[in-house]
Short mmCIF file of C-alpha atoms in Angstrom, two decimals:
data_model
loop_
_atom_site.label_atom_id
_atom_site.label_comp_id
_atom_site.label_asym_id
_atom_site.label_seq_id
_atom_site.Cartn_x
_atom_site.Cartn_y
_atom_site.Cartn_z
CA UNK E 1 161.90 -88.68 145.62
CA UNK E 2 164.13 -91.35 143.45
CA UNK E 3 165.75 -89.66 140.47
CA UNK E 4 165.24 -91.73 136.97
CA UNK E 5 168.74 -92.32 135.43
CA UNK E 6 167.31 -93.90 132.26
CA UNK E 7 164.15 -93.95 130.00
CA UNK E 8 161.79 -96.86 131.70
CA UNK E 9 157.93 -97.88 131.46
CA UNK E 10 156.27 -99.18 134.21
CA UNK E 11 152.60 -100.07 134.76
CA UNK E 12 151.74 -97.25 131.83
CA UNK E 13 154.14 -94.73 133.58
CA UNK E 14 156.67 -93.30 131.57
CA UNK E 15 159.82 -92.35 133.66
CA UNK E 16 162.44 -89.72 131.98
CA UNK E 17 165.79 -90.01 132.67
CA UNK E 18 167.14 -86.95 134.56
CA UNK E 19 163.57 -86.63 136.13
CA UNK E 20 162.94 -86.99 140.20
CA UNK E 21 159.35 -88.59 140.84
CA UNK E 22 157.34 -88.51 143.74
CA UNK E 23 155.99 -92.03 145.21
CA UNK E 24 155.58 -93.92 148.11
CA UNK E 25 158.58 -95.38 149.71
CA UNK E 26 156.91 -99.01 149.52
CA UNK E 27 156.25 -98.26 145.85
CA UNK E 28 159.78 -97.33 145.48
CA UNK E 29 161.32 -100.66 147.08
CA UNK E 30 159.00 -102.62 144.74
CA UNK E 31 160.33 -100.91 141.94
CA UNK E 32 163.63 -100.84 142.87
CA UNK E 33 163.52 -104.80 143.17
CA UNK E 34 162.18 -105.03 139.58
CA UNK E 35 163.91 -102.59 137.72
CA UNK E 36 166.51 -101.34 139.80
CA UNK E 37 169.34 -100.60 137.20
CA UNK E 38 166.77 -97.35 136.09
CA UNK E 39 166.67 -95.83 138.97
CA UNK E 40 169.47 -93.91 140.72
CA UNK E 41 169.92 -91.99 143.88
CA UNK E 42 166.59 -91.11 146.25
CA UNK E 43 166.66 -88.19 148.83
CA UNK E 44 163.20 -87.28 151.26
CA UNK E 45 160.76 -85.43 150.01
CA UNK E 46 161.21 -83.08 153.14
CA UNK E 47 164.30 -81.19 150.94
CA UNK E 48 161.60 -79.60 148.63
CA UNK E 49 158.34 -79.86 150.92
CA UNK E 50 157.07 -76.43 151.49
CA UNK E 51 153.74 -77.36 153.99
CA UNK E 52 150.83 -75.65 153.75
CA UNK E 53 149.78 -73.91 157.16
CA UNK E 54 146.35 -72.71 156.31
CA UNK E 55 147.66 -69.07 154.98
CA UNK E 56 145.82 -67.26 152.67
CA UNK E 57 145.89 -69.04 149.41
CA UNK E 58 144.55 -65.98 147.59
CA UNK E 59 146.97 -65.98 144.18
CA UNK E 60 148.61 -68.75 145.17
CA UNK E 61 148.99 -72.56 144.08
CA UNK E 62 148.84 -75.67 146.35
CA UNK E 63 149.83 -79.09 145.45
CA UNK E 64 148.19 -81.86 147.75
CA UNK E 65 149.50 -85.35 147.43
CA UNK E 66 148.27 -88.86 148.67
CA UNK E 67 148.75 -92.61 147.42
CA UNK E 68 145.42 -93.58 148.46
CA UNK E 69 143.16 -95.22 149.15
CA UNK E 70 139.68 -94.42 147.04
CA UNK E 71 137.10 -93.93 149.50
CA UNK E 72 139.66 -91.73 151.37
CA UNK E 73 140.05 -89.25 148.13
CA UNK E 74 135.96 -88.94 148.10
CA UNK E 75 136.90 -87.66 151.90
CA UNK E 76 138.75 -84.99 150.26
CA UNK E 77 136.23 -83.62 147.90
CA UNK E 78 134.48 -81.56 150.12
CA UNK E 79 137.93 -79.75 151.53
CA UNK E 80 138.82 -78.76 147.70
CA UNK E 81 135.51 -77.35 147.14
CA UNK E 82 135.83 -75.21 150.00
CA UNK E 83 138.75 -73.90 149.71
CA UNK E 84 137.83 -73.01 145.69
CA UNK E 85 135.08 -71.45 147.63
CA UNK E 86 137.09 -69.13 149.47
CA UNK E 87 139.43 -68.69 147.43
CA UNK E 88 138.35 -68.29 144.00
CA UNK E 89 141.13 -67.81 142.64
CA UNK E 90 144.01 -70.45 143.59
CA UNK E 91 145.14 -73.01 141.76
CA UNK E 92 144.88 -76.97 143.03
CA UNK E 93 147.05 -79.65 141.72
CA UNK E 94 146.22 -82.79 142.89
CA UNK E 95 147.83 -86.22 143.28
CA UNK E 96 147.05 -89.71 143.82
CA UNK E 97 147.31 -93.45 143.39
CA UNK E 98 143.39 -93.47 143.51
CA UNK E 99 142.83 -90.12 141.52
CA UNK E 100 139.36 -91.90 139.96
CA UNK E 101 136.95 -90.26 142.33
CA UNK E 102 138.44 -86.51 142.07
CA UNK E 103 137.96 -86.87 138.23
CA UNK E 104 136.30 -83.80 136.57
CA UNK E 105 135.70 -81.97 139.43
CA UNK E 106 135.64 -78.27 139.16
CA UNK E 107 137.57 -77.33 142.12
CA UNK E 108 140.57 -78.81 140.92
CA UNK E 109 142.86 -77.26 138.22
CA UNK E 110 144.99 -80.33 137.70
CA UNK E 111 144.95 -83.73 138.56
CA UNK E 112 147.72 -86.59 138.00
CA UNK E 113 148.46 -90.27 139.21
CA UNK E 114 151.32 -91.47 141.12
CA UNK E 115 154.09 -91.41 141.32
CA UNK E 116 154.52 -88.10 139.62
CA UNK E 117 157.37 -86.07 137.97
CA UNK E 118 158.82 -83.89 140.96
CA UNK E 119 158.95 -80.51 139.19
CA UNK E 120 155.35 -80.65 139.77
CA UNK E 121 156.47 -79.54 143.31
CA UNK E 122 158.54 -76.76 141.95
CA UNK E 123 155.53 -74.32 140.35
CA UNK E 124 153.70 -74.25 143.47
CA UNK E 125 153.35 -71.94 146.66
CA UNK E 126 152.64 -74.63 149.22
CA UNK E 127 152.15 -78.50 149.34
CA UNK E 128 150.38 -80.77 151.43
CA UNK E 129 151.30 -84.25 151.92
CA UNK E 130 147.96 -85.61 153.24
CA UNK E 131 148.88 -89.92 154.03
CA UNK E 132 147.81 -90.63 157.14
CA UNK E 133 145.17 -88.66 157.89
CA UNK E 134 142.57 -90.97 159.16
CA UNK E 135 144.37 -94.30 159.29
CA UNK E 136 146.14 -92.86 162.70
CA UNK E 137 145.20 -94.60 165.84
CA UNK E 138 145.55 -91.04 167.83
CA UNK E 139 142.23 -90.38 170.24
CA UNK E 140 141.03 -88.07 167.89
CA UNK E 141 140.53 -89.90 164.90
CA UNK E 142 138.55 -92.33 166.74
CA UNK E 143 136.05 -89.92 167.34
CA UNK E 144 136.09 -87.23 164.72
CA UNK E 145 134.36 -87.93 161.26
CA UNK E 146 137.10 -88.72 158.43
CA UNK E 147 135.71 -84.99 156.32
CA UNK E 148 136.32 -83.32 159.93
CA UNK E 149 139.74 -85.01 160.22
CA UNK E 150 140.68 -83.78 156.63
CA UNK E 151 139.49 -80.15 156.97
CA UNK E 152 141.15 -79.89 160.45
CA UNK E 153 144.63 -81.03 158.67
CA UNK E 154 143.89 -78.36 156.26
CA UNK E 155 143.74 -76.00 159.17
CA UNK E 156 139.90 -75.46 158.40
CA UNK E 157 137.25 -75.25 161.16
CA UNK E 158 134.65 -77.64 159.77
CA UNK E 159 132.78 -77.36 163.05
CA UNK E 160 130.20 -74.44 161.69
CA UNK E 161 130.15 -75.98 158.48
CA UNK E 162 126.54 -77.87 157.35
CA UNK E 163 126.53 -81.46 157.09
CA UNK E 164 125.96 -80.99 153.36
CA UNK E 165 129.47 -79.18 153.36
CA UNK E 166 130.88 -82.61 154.53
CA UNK E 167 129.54 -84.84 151.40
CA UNK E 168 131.39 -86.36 149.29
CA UNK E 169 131.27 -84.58 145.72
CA UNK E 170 131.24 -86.51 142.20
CA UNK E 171 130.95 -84.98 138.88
CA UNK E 172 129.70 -87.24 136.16
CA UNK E 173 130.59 -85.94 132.34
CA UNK E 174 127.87 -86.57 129.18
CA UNK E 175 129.74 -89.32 127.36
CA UNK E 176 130.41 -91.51 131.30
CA UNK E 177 125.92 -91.05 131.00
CA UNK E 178 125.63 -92.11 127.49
CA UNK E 179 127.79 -94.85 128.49
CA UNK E 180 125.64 -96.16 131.78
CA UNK E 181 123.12 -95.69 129.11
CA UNK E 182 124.10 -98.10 126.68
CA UNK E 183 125.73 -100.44 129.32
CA UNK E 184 122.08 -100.95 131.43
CA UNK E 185 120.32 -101.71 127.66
CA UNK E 186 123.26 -104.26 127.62
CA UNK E 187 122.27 -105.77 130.27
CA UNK E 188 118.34 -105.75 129.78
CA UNK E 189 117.83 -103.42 132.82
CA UNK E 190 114.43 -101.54 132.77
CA UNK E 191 113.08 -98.97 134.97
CA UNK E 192 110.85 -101.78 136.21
CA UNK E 193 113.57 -103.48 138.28
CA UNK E 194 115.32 -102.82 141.66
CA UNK E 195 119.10 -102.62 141.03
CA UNK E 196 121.14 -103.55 144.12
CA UNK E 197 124.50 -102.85 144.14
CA UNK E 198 126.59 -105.31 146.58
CA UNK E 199 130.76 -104.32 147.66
CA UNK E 200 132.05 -107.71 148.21
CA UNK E 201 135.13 -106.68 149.41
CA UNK E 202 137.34 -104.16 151.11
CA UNK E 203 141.11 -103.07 151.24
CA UNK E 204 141.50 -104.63 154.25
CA UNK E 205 140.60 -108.59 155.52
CA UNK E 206 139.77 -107.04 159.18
CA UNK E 207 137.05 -104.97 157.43
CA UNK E 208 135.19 -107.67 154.86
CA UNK E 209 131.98 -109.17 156.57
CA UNK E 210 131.90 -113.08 156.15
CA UNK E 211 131.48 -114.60 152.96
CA UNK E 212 129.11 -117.18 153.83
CA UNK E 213 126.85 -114.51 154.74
CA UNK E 214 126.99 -112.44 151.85
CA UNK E 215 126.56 -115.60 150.19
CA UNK E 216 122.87 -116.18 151.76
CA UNK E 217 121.99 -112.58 151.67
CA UNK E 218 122.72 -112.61 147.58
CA UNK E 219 120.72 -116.60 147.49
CA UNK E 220 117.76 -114.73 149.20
CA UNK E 221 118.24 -111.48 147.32
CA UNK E 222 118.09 -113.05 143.64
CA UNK E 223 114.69 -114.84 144.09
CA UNK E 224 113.13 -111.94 144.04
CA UNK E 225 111.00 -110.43 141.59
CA UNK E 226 112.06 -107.88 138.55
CA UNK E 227 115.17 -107.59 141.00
CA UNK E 228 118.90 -107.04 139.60
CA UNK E 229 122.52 -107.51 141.77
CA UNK E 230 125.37 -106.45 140.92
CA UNK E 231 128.57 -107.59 142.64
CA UNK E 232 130.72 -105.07 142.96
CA UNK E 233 134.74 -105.42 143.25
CA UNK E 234 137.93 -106.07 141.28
CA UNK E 235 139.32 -108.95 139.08
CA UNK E 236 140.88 -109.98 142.43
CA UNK E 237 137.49 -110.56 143.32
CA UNK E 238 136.05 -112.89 140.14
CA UNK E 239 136.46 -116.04 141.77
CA UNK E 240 134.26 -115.03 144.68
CA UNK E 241 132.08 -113.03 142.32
CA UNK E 242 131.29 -116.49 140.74
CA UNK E 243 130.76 -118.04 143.79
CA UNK E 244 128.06 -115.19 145.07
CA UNK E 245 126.53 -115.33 141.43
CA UNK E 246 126.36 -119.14 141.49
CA UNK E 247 123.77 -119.97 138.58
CA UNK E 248 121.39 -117.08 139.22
CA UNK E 249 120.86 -115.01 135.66
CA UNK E 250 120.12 -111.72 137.08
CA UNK E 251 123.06 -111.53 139.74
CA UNK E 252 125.75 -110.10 137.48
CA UNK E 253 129.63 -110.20 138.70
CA UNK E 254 130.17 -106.72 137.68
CA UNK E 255 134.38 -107.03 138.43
CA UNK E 256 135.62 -105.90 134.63
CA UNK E 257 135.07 -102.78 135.85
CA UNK E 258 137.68 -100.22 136.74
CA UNK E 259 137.30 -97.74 139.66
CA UNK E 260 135.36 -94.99 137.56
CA UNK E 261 133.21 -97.10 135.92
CA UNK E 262 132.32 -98.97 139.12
CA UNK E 263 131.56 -95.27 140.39
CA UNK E 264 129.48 -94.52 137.27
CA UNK E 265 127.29 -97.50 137.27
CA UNK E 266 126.38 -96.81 140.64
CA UNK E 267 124.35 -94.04 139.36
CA UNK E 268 121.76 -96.81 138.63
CA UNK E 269 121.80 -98.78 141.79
CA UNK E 270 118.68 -98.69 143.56
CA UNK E 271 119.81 -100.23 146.83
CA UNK E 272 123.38 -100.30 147.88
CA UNK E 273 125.36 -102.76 150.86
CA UNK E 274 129.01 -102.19 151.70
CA UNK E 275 130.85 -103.22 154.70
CA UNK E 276 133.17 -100.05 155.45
CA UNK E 277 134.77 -99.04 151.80
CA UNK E 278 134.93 -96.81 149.26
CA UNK E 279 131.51 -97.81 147.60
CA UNK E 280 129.59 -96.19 150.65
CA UNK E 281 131.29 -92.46 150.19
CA UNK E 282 129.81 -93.62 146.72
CA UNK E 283 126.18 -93.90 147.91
CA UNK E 284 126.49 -91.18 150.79
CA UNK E 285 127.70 -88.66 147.49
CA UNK E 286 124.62 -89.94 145.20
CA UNK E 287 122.21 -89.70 148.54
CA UNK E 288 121.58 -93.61 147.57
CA UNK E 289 119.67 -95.59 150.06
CA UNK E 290 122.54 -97.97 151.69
CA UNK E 291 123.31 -100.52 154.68
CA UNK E 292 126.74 -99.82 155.53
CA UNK E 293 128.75 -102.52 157.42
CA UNK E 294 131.01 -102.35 159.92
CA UNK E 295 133.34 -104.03 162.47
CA UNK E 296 136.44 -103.11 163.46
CA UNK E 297 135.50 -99.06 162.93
CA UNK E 298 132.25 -97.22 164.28
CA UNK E 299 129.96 -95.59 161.42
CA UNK E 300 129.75 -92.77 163.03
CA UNK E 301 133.35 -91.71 161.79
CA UNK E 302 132.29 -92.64 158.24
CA UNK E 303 128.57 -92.36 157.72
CA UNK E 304 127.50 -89.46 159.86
CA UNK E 305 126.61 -87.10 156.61
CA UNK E 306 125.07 -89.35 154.73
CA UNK E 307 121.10 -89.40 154.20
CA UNK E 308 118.99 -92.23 153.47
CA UNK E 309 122.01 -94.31 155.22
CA UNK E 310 121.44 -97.05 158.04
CA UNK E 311 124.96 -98.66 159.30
CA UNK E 312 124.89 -102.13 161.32
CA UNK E 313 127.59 -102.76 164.25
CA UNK E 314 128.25 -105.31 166.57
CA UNK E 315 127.43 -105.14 169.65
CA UNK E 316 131.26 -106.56 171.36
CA UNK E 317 133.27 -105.31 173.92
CA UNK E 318 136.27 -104.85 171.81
CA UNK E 319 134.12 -103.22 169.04
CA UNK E 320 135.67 -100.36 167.66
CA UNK E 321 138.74 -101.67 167.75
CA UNK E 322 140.16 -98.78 164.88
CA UNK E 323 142.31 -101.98 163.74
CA UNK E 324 143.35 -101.97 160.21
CA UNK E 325 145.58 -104.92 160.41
CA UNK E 326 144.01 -108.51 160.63
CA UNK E 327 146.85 -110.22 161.94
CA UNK E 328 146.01 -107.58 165.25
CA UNK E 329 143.05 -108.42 166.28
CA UNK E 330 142.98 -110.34 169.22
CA UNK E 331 140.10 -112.49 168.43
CA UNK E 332 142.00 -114.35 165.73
CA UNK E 333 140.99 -114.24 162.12
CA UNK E 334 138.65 -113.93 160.53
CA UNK E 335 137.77 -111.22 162.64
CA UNK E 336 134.80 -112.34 165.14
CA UNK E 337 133.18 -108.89 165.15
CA UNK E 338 131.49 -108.78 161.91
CA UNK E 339 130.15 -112.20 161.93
CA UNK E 340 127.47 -110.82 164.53
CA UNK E 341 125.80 -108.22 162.22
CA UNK E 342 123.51 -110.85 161.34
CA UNK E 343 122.01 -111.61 157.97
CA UNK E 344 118.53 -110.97 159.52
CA UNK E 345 119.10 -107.17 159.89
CA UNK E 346 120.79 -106.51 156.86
CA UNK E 347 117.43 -108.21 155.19
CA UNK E 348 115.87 -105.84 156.99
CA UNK E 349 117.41 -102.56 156.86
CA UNK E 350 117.32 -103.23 152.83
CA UNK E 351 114.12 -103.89 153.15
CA UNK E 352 113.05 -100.87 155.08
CA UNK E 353 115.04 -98.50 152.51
CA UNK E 354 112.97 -100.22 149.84
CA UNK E 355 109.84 -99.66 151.93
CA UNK E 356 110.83 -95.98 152.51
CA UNK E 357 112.41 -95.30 149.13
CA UNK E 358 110.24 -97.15 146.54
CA UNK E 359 107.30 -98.31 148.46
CA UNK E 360 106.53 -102.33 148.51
CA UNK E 361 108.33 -105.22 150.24
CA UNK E 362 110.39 -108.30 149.36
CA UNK E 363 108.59 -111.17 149.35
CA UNK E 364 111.15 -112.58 151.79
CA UNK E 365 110.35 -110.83 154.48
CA UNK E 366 107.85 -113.07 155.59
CA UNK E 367 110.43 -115.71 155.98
CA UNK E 368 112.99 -113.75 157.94
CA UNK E 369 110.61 -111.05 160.09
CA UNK E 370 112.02 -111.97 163.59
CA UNK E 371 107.75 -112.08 164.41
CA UNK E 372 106.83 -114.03 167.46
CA UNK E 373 104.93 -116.98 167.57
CA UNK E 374 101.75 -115.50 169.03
CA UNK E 375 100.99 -113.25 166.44
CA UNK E 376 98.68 -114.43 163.55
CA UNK E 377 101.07 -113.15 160.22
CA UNK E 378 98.08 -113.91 157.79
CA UNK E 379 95.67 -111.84 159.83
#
């Protein structure tokens, strides 16, 4: 907690002076290097941290707290509803750095970015400070589902719970629909075509699956027929946007979106591919059909509760790793791992999920069908 001596903005925060704020230490040392002269004397948030145990919460009002990431807060969505569940009536304030997924949600009374003002802390029974959860490299993360992980840290026993207690949970409000609405006319979509949503992207470099890969997956992709892409990411992401999109007019480089809106328009994705980020808690919370990517993590501890989900690994002897760090892996970078989920089975398992889903096949099937040699394809 780093107290405010004077009256600053930064990045659409306003800071009070005489105000304490809650953030992350790495936050703070950023700020601190920018606009030091506001900000005065910090202390640990331990002197005001009152941790919730898993006591009765009947009456009584939590705060949870956690600086991200966004995939991680759709993780949490299922905990909150429970515990609205069982106890109707507490009160849950919520904070985050990736608050976008948690918006309107029922279960939650109040919800606010970070860093917040620390009298938030004050007005409450309990707290739980929940960074750290899943990122651990302790045995049991490696081997426990990241919902699982979050309801055991909330002292919940998830094990009786059913898998459609472990969803992700994301509540959509009228005007966000009349908006999708007008932004698919923009955009000439009909209920004619296939709409494939694409993650280009994660967090993390150890977790993105090769560009040049993508690359031929989106050049096969957009010769199809009455079929849409949209490439999903952040402005950090328009360059290689551009370069997936190349010259193709119905690949659109959807990256002027912000989190929620990136989480709305998926709402009219057909299809969805995602190497291991927040865009497949997405699908798995819409029940969209998706290939799910991953590397240096196994599916199972991401994509175990979702329906209508296939996940490709590699095959590797150091595969799951449970790295988060590039520069760790000791293959070098880019990480080797994800280079051998290859471009034929994500063709594939998109194709089967259209098969299964909407009936029909791409036309490029016949191209990339690993068929052998003695069999007659025309017959």
């Amino acid at each position: 907690i780093f107290e405010c001596s004077k009256d600053f903005n930064r990045n659409g925060f306003e800071f009070k002076a005489g105000h304490g704020y809650v953030m992350a230490e790495d936050i703070e040392s950023q700020f601190r290097s920018i606009a030091g002269e506001f900000l005065g004397m910090s202390h640990p948030i331990e002197t005001v941290y009152r941790k919730y145990n898993g006591e009765d919460l009947t009456g009584k009002r939590i705060l949870t707290f956690r600086t991200g990431g966004v995939g991680d807060m759709l993780f949490l969505s299922p905990v909150f509803r429970y515990l609205k569940k069982k106890y109707p009536g507490c009160f849950i304030r919520v904070a985050s750095g990736c608050k976008e997924p948690l918006e309107n949600l029922p279960e939650i009374d109040e919800l606010y970015d970070m860093p917040f003002d620390a009298k938030l802390m004050d007005d409450v029974d309990v707290q739980l400070y929940f960074q750290g959860i899943i990122e651990s490299s302790n045995d049991k993360s490696k081997i426990t589902h990241a919902v699982d992980m979050f309801y055991s840290y909330f002292n919940i026993d998830s094990t009786h719970l059913p898998p459609e207690d472990k969803k992700p949970h994301i509540v959509y409000t009228a005007d966000e629909m009349k908006w999708l609405e007008k932004e698919c006319k923009n955009y000439g979509l009909t209920e004619g075509d296939l709409v494939i949503g694409i993650q280009m992207e994660t967090s993390a470099p150890l977790r993105n699956y090769p560009k040049e890969n993508f690359k031929v997956i989106v050049d096969v992709l957009a010769k199809e027929e009455n079929v849409k892409i949209f490439l999903i990411g952040s402005q950090q992401q328009a360059m290689l946007g551009n370069f997936f999109k190349g010259n193709y007019p119905n690949v659109i480089n959807a990256v002027n979106y912000d989190v929620r809106k990136s989480i709305v328009m998926a709402n009219r994705y057909n299809l969805m591919i995602a190497p291991d980020s927040f865009m497949i808690q997405v699908a798995g919370a819409l029940d969209k059909p998706l290939v799910g990517l991953y590397g240096p993590f196994p599916s199972e501890v991401r994509m175990k509760y979702f329906k209508n989900a296939i996940a490709l690994e590699p095959k590797v002897v150091c595969s799951p790793c449970y790295l988060h760090d590039y520069r760790a892996c000791i293959k070098g970078f880019p990480s080797p791992c994800f280079s051998l989920v290859s471009i034929e089975d994500v063709l594939e398992a998109i194709d089967y999920l259209r098969n299964k889903y909407y009936g029909g096949h791409f036309n490029y099937m016949q191209q990339v069908l690993r068929i052998p040699d003695f069999i007659d394809v025309e017959k």
